[in-house]
Short mmCIF file of C-alpha atoms in Angstrom, two decimals:
data_model
loop_
_atom_site.label_atom_id
_atom_site.label_comp_id
_atom_site.label_asym_id
_atom_site.label_seq_id
_atom_site.Cartn_x
_atom_site.Cartn_y
_atom_site.Cartn_z
CA MET A 92 -16.38 0.82 -20.67
CA LYS A 93 -17.05 -2.38 -18.93
CA HIS A 94 -20.10 -3.73 -17.12
CA LEU A 95 -19.75 -5.49 -13.61
CA ALA A 96 -18.57 -9.15 -14.13
CA GLN A 97 -18.36 -12.12 -11.83
CA LEU A 98 -15.73 -11.31 -9.25
CA THR A 99 -12.44 -13.37 -9.45
CA ASP A 100 -10.73 -11.91 -6.44
CA PRO A 101 -9.48 -14.25 -3.60
CA VAL A 102 -12.00 -15.00 -1.02
CA TYR A 103 -11.50 -17.29 2.06
CA VAL A 104 -12.01 -21.31 1.11
CA LYS A 105 -11.40 -23.40 4.18
CA PRO A 106 -8.84 -25.92 3.10
CA ALA A 107 -9.77 -29.60 2.90
CA TYR A 108 -6.52 -30.88 4.33
CA GLU A 109 -4.37 -29.26 6.85
CA THR A 110 -0.45 -30.13 7.53
CA VAL A 111 1.07 -30.38 10.67
CA PHE A 112 2.67 -26.95 10.22
CA ASP A 113 -0.44 -25.65 9.25
CA ARG A 114 -1.94 -26.41 12.63
CA VAL A 115 0.84 -25.26 14.59
CA PHE A 116 0.82 -21.86 12.86
CA LYS A 117 -2.42 -21.32 13.26
CA SER A 118 -2.69 -22.12 16.73
CA MET A 119 0.04 -18.85 16.87
CA ILE A 120 -1.79 -16.39 14.90
CA ARG A 121 -5.05 -14.46 15.49
CA ASP A 122 -6.80 -15.27 12.16
CA GLU A 123 -6.63 -18.74 10.54
CA ARG A 124 -7.26 -16.90 7.17
CA ASP A 125 -3.71 -15.17 7.62
CA LEU A 126 -1.98 -18.40 7.38
CA PRO A 127 -0.29 -17.47 3.91
CA PHE A 128 1.35 -14.45 5.67
CA VAL A 129 3.33 -16.98 7.85
CA TYR A 130 4.48 -18.80 4.82
CA LEU A 131 5.41 -15.73 3.15
CA THR A 132 7.25 -14.57 5.97
CA LEU A 133 9.30 -17.71 6.12
CA LYS A 134 9.92 -17.67 2.29
CA ILE A 135 11.53 -14.10 2.59
CA THR A 136 13.58 -14.72 5.81
CA PHE A 137 15.16 -17.71 4.01
CA THR A 138 15.79 -15.95 0.82
CA LEU A 139 16.77 -12.35 1.39
CA TRP A 140 18.67 -12.71 4.43
CA PRO A 141 21.06 -15.25 3.60
CA LEU A 142 21.73 -13.30 0.35
CA ALA A 143 22.25 -10.19 2.35
CA ILE A 144 24.54 -11.87 4.68
CA LEU A 145 26.50 -13.02 1.65
CA LEU A 146 26.81 -9.70 0.28
CA TYR A 147 28.47 -8.44 3.56
CA LEU A 148 30.85 -11.45 3.72
CA PRO A 149 34.53 -10.44 2.92
CA GLY A 150 36.47 -11.98 0.18
CA VAL A 151 33.37 -13.03 -1.80
CA ASN A 152 34.42 -13.30 -5.41
CA ASN A 153 33.36 -10.40 -7.69
CA TRP A 154 31.02 -12.47 -10.10
CA ILE A 155 29.60 -14.24 -7.01
CA TRP A 156 28.89 -10.89 -5.35
CA TRP A 157 27.28 -9.36 -8.39
CA ALA A 158 25.13 -12.64 -8.83
CA ALA A 159 23.86 -12.42 -5.37
CA ALA A 160 23.36 -8.73 -5.43
CA ILE A 161 21.06 -8.88 -8.76
CA THR A 162 19.24 -12.15 -7.27
CA TYR A 163 18.78 -10.00 -4.21
CA GLN A 164 17.10 -7.18 -6.15
CA PHE A 165 15.12 -9.36 -8.31
CA PHE A 166 13.61 -11.29 -5.09
CA ASN A 167 13.23 -8.01 -3.25
CA ASN A 168 11.58 -5.72 -5.83
CA VAL A 169 9.93 -8.03 -8.30
CA THR A 170 9.04 -11.18 -6.12
CA PHE A 171 8.42 -10.22 -2.59
CA LYS A 172 7.99 -6.22 -2.40
CA GLY A 173 4.43 -6.27 -3.09
CA PRO A 174 3.19 -9.17 -1.22
CA PHE A 175 5.29 -8.15 1.86
CA GLY A 176 4.41 -4.33 1.70
CA LEU A 177 0.80 -5.28 1.63
CA MET A 178 1.17 -8.10 4.48
CA LEU A 179 2.79 -5.45 6.62
CA HIS A 180 -0.30 -3.29 5.60
CA CYS A 181 -2.85 -5.91 6.67
CA THR A 182 -0.80 -6.67 10.03
CA SER A 183 -0.85 -3.07 10.89
CA HIS A 184 -4.42 -2.98 10.83
CA ARG A 185 -4.81 -6.28 12.53
CA ALA A 186 -2.61 -7.83 14.84
CA PHE A 187 -0.79 -11.05 13.46
CA PHE A 188 0.16 -13.16 16.40
CA GLU A 189 -1.85 -14.23 19.42
CA LYS A 190 -1.36 -11.90 22.66
CA LYS A 191 0.88 -14.91 24.08
CA TYR A 192 3.16 -14.73 21.08
CA GLY A 193 3.01 -10.94 20.68
CA ILE A 194 6.75 -10.50 20.49
CA LEU A 195 6.66 -12.00 17.23
CA ASN A 196 4.23 -9.01 15.95
CA ASN A 197 7.83 -6.98 15.94
CA TYR A 198 9.40 -9.50 13.40
CA LEU A 199 7.86 -7.91 10.26
CA PRO A 200 8.33 -4.28 11.00
CA TRP A 201 11.91 -4.79 12.71
CA VAL A 202 13.41 -7.98 11.25
CA ILE A 203 12.11 -8.09 7.56
CA GLY A 204 10.83 -4.51 7.06
CA PRO A 205 14.21 -2.84 6.70
CA LEU A 206 15.22 -5.34 3.86
CA PHE A 207 12.24 -3.70 1.89
CA GLY A 208 13.47 -0.12 2.96
CA GLN A 209 10.38 0.01 5.50
CA THR A 210 12.15 1.86 8.29
CA PRO A 211 10.74 0.11 11.75
CA GLU A 212 7.21 1.47 12.80
CA SER A 213 7.19 4.25 10.74
CA TYR A 214 4.71 2.77 8.34
CA TYR A 215 2.46 2.16 11.19
CA SER A 216 2.88 5.84 12.72
CA HIS A 217 2.00 7.21 9.41
CA HIS A 218 -0.79 4.79 7.95
CA ILE A 219 -2.52 4.09 11.02
CA GLY A 220 -1.71 7.08 13.08
CA MET A 221 -2.84 9.62 10.57
CA HIS A 222 -3.65 8.63 6.92
CA HIS A 223 -6.60 6.81 7.73
CA PRO A 224 -7.89 9.21 10.64
CA GLU A 225 -7.38 12.28 8.15
CA ASN A 226 -8.67 10.32 5.24
CA ASN A 227 -6.59 12.17 2.58
CA MET A 228 -7.84 15.42 3.84
CA PRO A 229 -5.30 18.47 4.24
CA ASP A 230 -3.97 17.27 7.64
CA ASP A 231 -3.00 14.24 5.91
CA ASP A 232 0.79 14.42 4.87
CA SER A 233 0.13 12.22 1.90
CA CYS A 234 -3.09 14.21 0.89
CA THR A 235 -3.19 14.18 -2.82
CA MET A 236 -6.11 17.09 -3.25
CA MET A 237 -3.96 20.05 -3.81
CA TYR A 238 -2.47 18.57 -6.84
CA GLN A 239 -3.34 18.16 -10.44
CA ARG A 240 -3.45 14.58 -10.33
CA ASP A 241 -3.09 13.66 -14.19
CA SER A 242 0.34 16.00 -13.90
CA PHE A 243 3.80 14.23 -13.68
CA ARG A 244 5.09 17.68 -12.52
CA GLY A 245 2.40 17.58 -9.79
CA PHE A 246 3.58 13.92 -8.87
CA LEU A 247 7.21 14.77 -8.77
CA HIS A 248 6.19 17.82 -6.46
CA TYR A 249 4.16 15.51 -4.16
CA LEU A 250 7.05 12.86 -4.05
CA TRP A 251 9.45 15.39 -3.21
CA SER A 252 7.73 17.02 -0.40
CA PHE A 253 7.11 13.40 0.96
CA VAL A 254 10.64 12.47 0.77
CA THR A 255 12.17 15.68 2.20
CA PHE A 256 9.30 16.53 4.75
CA GLY A 257 7.36 13.94 5.29
CA VAL A 258 8.73 12.39 8.63
CA TYR A 259 9.01 15.91 9.99
CA ASP A 260 5.52 16.79 9.15
CA THR A 261 4.07 13.46 10.16
CA ALA A 262 6.00 14.05 13.45
CA LYS A 263 4.34 17.49 13.76
CA TYR A 264 1.10 16.11 13.14
CA HIS A 265 1.52 13.56 16.07
CA ILE A 266 2.80 16.13 18.46
CA ARG A 267 -0.21 18.39 17.56
CA LYS A 268 -2.66 15.82 18.09
CA LYS A 269 -0.95 14.65 21.17
CA ARG A 270 0.02 11.10 19.83
CA ASN A 271 3.27 11.29 21.49
CA LYS A 272 3.89 7.33 21.37
CA LEU A 273 3.23 7.28 17.55
CA MET A 274 5.77 10.20 16.97
CA VAL A 275 8.32 8.43 19.14
CA LYS A 276 7.84 5.28 17.19
CA LEU A 277 8.23 7.21 13.69
CA VAL A 278 11.14 9.17 14.67
CA ARG A 279 12.91 6.19 16.50
CA GLY A 280 12.47 3.87 13.33
CA GLU A 281 13.48 6.39 10.83
CA MET A 282 16.70 7.52 13.08
CA LEU A 283 17.91 4.07 13.88
CA PHE A 284 17.53 3.03 10.20
CA ILE A 285 19.50 5.85 8.99
CA ALA A 286 22.18 5.27 11.66
CA ALA A 287 22.35 1.53 10.85
CA CYS A 288 22.97 2.52 7.06
CA VAL A 289 25.54 5.06 8.10
CA GLY A 290 27.37 2.46 10.29
CA LEU A 291 27.00 -0.34 7.67
CA SER A 292 28.42 1.99 5.04
CA PHE A 293 31.54 2.30 6.71
CA ILE A 294 31.76 -1.58 6.72
CA ASN A 295 30.67 -2.16 3.32
CA PHE A 296 28.97 0.50 1.26
CA PRO A 297 28.13 -1.68 -1.84
CA ALA A 298 26.60 -4.36 0.20
CA THR A 299 24.77 -1.43 2.25
CA PHE A 300 23.32 0.22 -0.91
CA VAL A 301 22.20 -3.09 -2.38
CA VAL A 302 20.47 -4.48 0.94
CA PHE A 303 19.22 -1.40 2.50
CA ILE A 304 19.39 1.99 0.67
CA LEU A 305 18.21 1.17 -2.97
CA PRO A 306 15.30 -0.77 -1.39
CA PHE A 307 14.28 2.14 0.64
CA ILE A 308 14.50 4.60 -2.12
CA ILE A 309 12.19 2.39 -4.38
CA SER A 310 9.80 1.75 -1.46
CA ARG A 311 9.24 5.55 -0.96
CA ILE A 312 8.73 6.08 -4.51
CA ILE A 313 6.32 3.11 -4.86
CA MET A 314 4.38 3.95 -1.91
CA MET A 315 3.80 7.41 -3.11
CA VAL A 316 2.84 6.06 -6.66
CA GLY A 317 0.17 3.80 -5.01
CA ASN A 318 -1.46 6.46 -2.80
CA TRP A 319 -1.56 8.95 -5.62
CA ALA A 320 -3.27 6.53 -7.63
CA GLN A 321 -5.50 5.42 -4.98
CA HIS A 322 -6.50 8.90 -4.06
CA ALA A 323 -6.46 10.34 -7.74
CA PHE A 324 -10.23 10.62 -8.52
CA ILE A 325 -11.69 12.95 -5.78
CA SER A 326 -15.18 14.86 -5.92
CA ALA A 327 -14.14 18.51 -4.95
CA ASP A 328 -17.90 18.72 -3.43
CA ASP A 329 -17.58 15.88 -1.05
CA PRO A 330 -13.80 14.97 -0.59
CA ASP A 331 -13.94 13.32 2.74
CA ASN A 332 -16.33 10.84 1.34
CA CYS A 333 -14.61 7.40 0.90
CA TYR A 334 -16.54 6.45 -2.13
CA LYS A 335 -15.52 9.77 -3.88
CA ASN A 336 -11.84 10.05 -2.82
CA SER A 337 -10.84 6.59 -3.24
CA ILE A 338 -11.00 3.95 -6.03
CA THR A 339 -11.47 0.19 -6.29
CA CYS A 340 -9.74 -2.14 -8.76
CA ILE A 341 -11.28 -5.60 -9.32
CA ASN A 342 -10.55 -8.81 -11.14
CA THR A 343 -6.70 -8.31 -11.08
CA LYS A 344 -3.88 -10.58 -10.54
CA TYR A 345 -2.60 -7.89 -8.34
CA ASN A 346 -5.27 -8.62 -5.72
CA HIS A 347 -4.27 -12.24 -5.62
CA LYS A 348 -0.72 -11.30 -4.97
CA CYS A 349 -1.35 -8.43 -2.69
CA TRP A 350 -4.18 -9.35 -0.59
CA ASN A 351 -7.10 -7.58 -2.19
CA ASP A 352 -5.24 -4.40 -1.93
CA GLY A 353 -7.37 -3.14 -4.90
CA TYR A 354 -10.38 -2.75 -2.91
CA HIS A 355 -9.26 0.76 -1.27
CA ILE A 356 -12.99 2.16 -0.99
CA SER A 357 -13.98 -0.66 1.29
CA HIS A 358 -10.55 -0.52 3.03
CA HIS A 359 -11.42 3.19 4.11
CA ILE A 360 -14.68 2.47 5.07
CA LYS A 361 -13.73 -0.37 7.24
CA PRO A 362 -10.11 -0.29 7.78
CA SER A 363 -9.96 -3.36 9.92
CA MET A 364 -11.95 -5.48 7.65
CA HIS A 365 -10.10 -8.79 6.79
CA TRP A 366 -8.56 -8.97 3.22
CA THR A 367 -10.69 -11.82 2.30
CA ASP A 368 -14.03 -10.10 3.04
CA HIS A 369 -13.57 -7.42 0.46
CA PRO A 370 -14.89 -8.95 -2.45
CA VAL A 371 -18.10 -10.27 -0.56
CA TYR A 372 -18.50 -6.63 0.95
CA PHE A 373 -18.11 -5.02 -2.29
CA ARG A 374 -21.08 -6.98 -3.74
CA LYS A 375 -23.01 -6.44 -0.74
CA THR A 376 -22.81 -2.82 -0.94
CA LEU A 377 -22.66 -2.04 -4.37
CA ASP A 378 -25.73 0.11 -4.17
CA GLN A 379 -23.73 2.69 -2.16
CA TYR A 380 -21.15 2.66 -5.04
CA ILE A 381 -23.62 3.55 -7.46
CA ILE A 382 -25.39 6.12 -5.29
CA ASN A 383 -21.77 7.77 -4.68
CA ASP A 384 -20.44 7.97 -8.10
CA ALA A 385 -17.46 5.56 -6.97
CA VAL A 386 -14.76 4.81 -9.50
CA VAL A 387 -14.32 1.20 -10.13
CA PHE A 388 -12.04 -0.32 -12.80
CA ASP A 389 -11.59 -4.08 -13.80
CA GLY A 390 -8.63 -5.73 -14.80
CA ILE A 391 -6.20 -3.19 -13.91
CA HIS A 392 -4.14 -2.16 -10.61
CA PHE A 393 -2.86 1.00 -9.09
CA LEU A 394 0.42 1.23 -11.18
CA HIS A 395 -1.70 1.22 -14.37
CA VAL A 396 -3.93 3.92 -13.25
CA TRP A 397 -0.94 5.84 -12.14
CA LEU A 398 1.16 5.38 -15.35
CA TRP A 399 -2.11 6.40 -17.64
CA LEU A 400 -2.63 9.43 -15.60
CA MET A 401 0.75 10.50 -16.11
CA THR A 402 0.55 9.92 -19.61
CA LYS A 403 -3.09 11.29 -19.93
CA ARG A 404 -4.65 8.03 -21.57
CA TYR A 405 -7.76 8.66 -20.31
CA ASP A 406 -9.11 6.24 -23.13
CA LEU A 407 -7.31 3.43 -21.29
CA LEU A 408 -8.87 4.37 -18.11
CA ALA A 409 -12.31 4.65 -19.62
CA LYS A 410 -11.67 1.28 -21.45
CA HIS A 411 -11.39 -0.49 -17.98
CA PHE A 412 -14.01 1.54 -16.15
CA VAL A 413 -16.88 -0.20 -14.79
CA ASN A 414 -20.03 1.30 -15.55
CA ILE A 415 -21.94 0.24 -12.38
CA GLY A 416 -25.59 1.37 -12.26
CA ASP A 417 -25.39 2.13 -16.05
CA ARG A 418 -24.51 5.93 -15.08
CA PHE A 419 -22.91 6.57 -18.30
CA GLN A 420 -23.66 6.18 -21.97
CA SER A 421 -20.36 6.39 -23.82
CA ASP A 422 -16.46 6.35 -22.99
CA ALA A 423 -16.36 10.16 -23.85
CA GLU A 424 -18.66 10.72 -20.72
CA ILE A 425 -16.63 8.68 -18.50
CA ILE A 426 -13.52 10.38 -19.68
CA SER A 427 -15.12 13.78 -18.95
CA PHE A 428 -16.12 12.44 -15.41
CA LEU A 429 -12.61 11.31 -14.49
CA LYS A 430 -10.91 14.42 -15.88
CA GLN A 431 -13.20 16.32 -13.56
CA ARG A 432 -12.22 14.13 -10.63
CA THR A 433 -8.46 14.82 -11.21
CA LEU A 434 -8.57 18.55 -11.05
CA ARG A 435 -6.83 20.16 -8.16
CA ILE A 436 -8.82 21.02 -5.32
CA ASN A 437 -7.88 24.44 -3.82
CA SER A 438 -10.68 24.73 -1.22
CA ILE A 439 -12.66 22.65 0.92
CA PRO A 440 -16.46 23.14 0.83
CA GLU A 441 -18.16 24.03 4.31
CA PRO A 442 -20.20 21.16 5.90
CA ALA A 443 -23.25 23.07 5.29
CA ALA A 444 -22.55 23.50 1.65
CA VAL A 445 -22.04 19.82 1.24
CA ALA A 446 -25.34 18.99 3.10
CA ALA A 447 -27.11 21.53 1.06
CA ALA A 448 -25.73 20.01 -2.46
#
């Protein structure tokens, strides 16, 4: 186990020097703390789109095409996928550009998103429109409760259900909740992406597979891996409690690369909190983490959590578990606690029962 150490995750520090471009971009965005998003957007735009266009050009030499394809996949899936996905996440919760530049808020989901397999506006419809309101409870299409969460077979079933019926189930959810605009955004984005892939496949299938289809497959898998790990340790007695159905990962390079995404508990408590505020909020509300038996890991991120759950390496999870409040006396106690939190939950306790407990 670990004891709580000084946090090394990023917080906002006002720069001592600003360039002309900094000042111009800051005048366009709603929050100056999101300036790194502008530069990430520009890097992606001038890296991936030229490579994508090159792959579609007729008559490109075979070795040049393969070099471009490998380079595209490297930048897409290794360099940019995490930072872009979490930038899309942050800007879904908090509008990126000022109202007078509002049209630019469509750039990430409609122009760059498809390169990463993010169908336009479907992420917003699912994540903002369903996941947060339902908070991983049964009406959430990505709910993990009913699965044994250290089972690879369980994860495969979870992944298969989402890939095959996720859009259909989410659309039904929005219809049931009378959120027709979100339903239209979801279905429209999915259908246009599929139609574009089919049409482009007739023009150049290898390029379409590299540019759009393979990133789409990888993104769907990664998103489900992340959500599984984020909501793997759930209290059966209080599954709607954000402290008891989510986890927090601190002091990891992932938080520097992906905008403090490791702070998933505080994100569910305050979904619109700016990404730079989470470390401060964590320290300020630490007593609530202790009272609610929250799961906090130090030095690892969600992919570690998922992998070690799938391989049942609870010893490694316990090694990085932060013993806030000195609740546990040994790694064996922590392992027992974590195993209890990954058990399949077949029934939801009644509110009265929760209150009595």
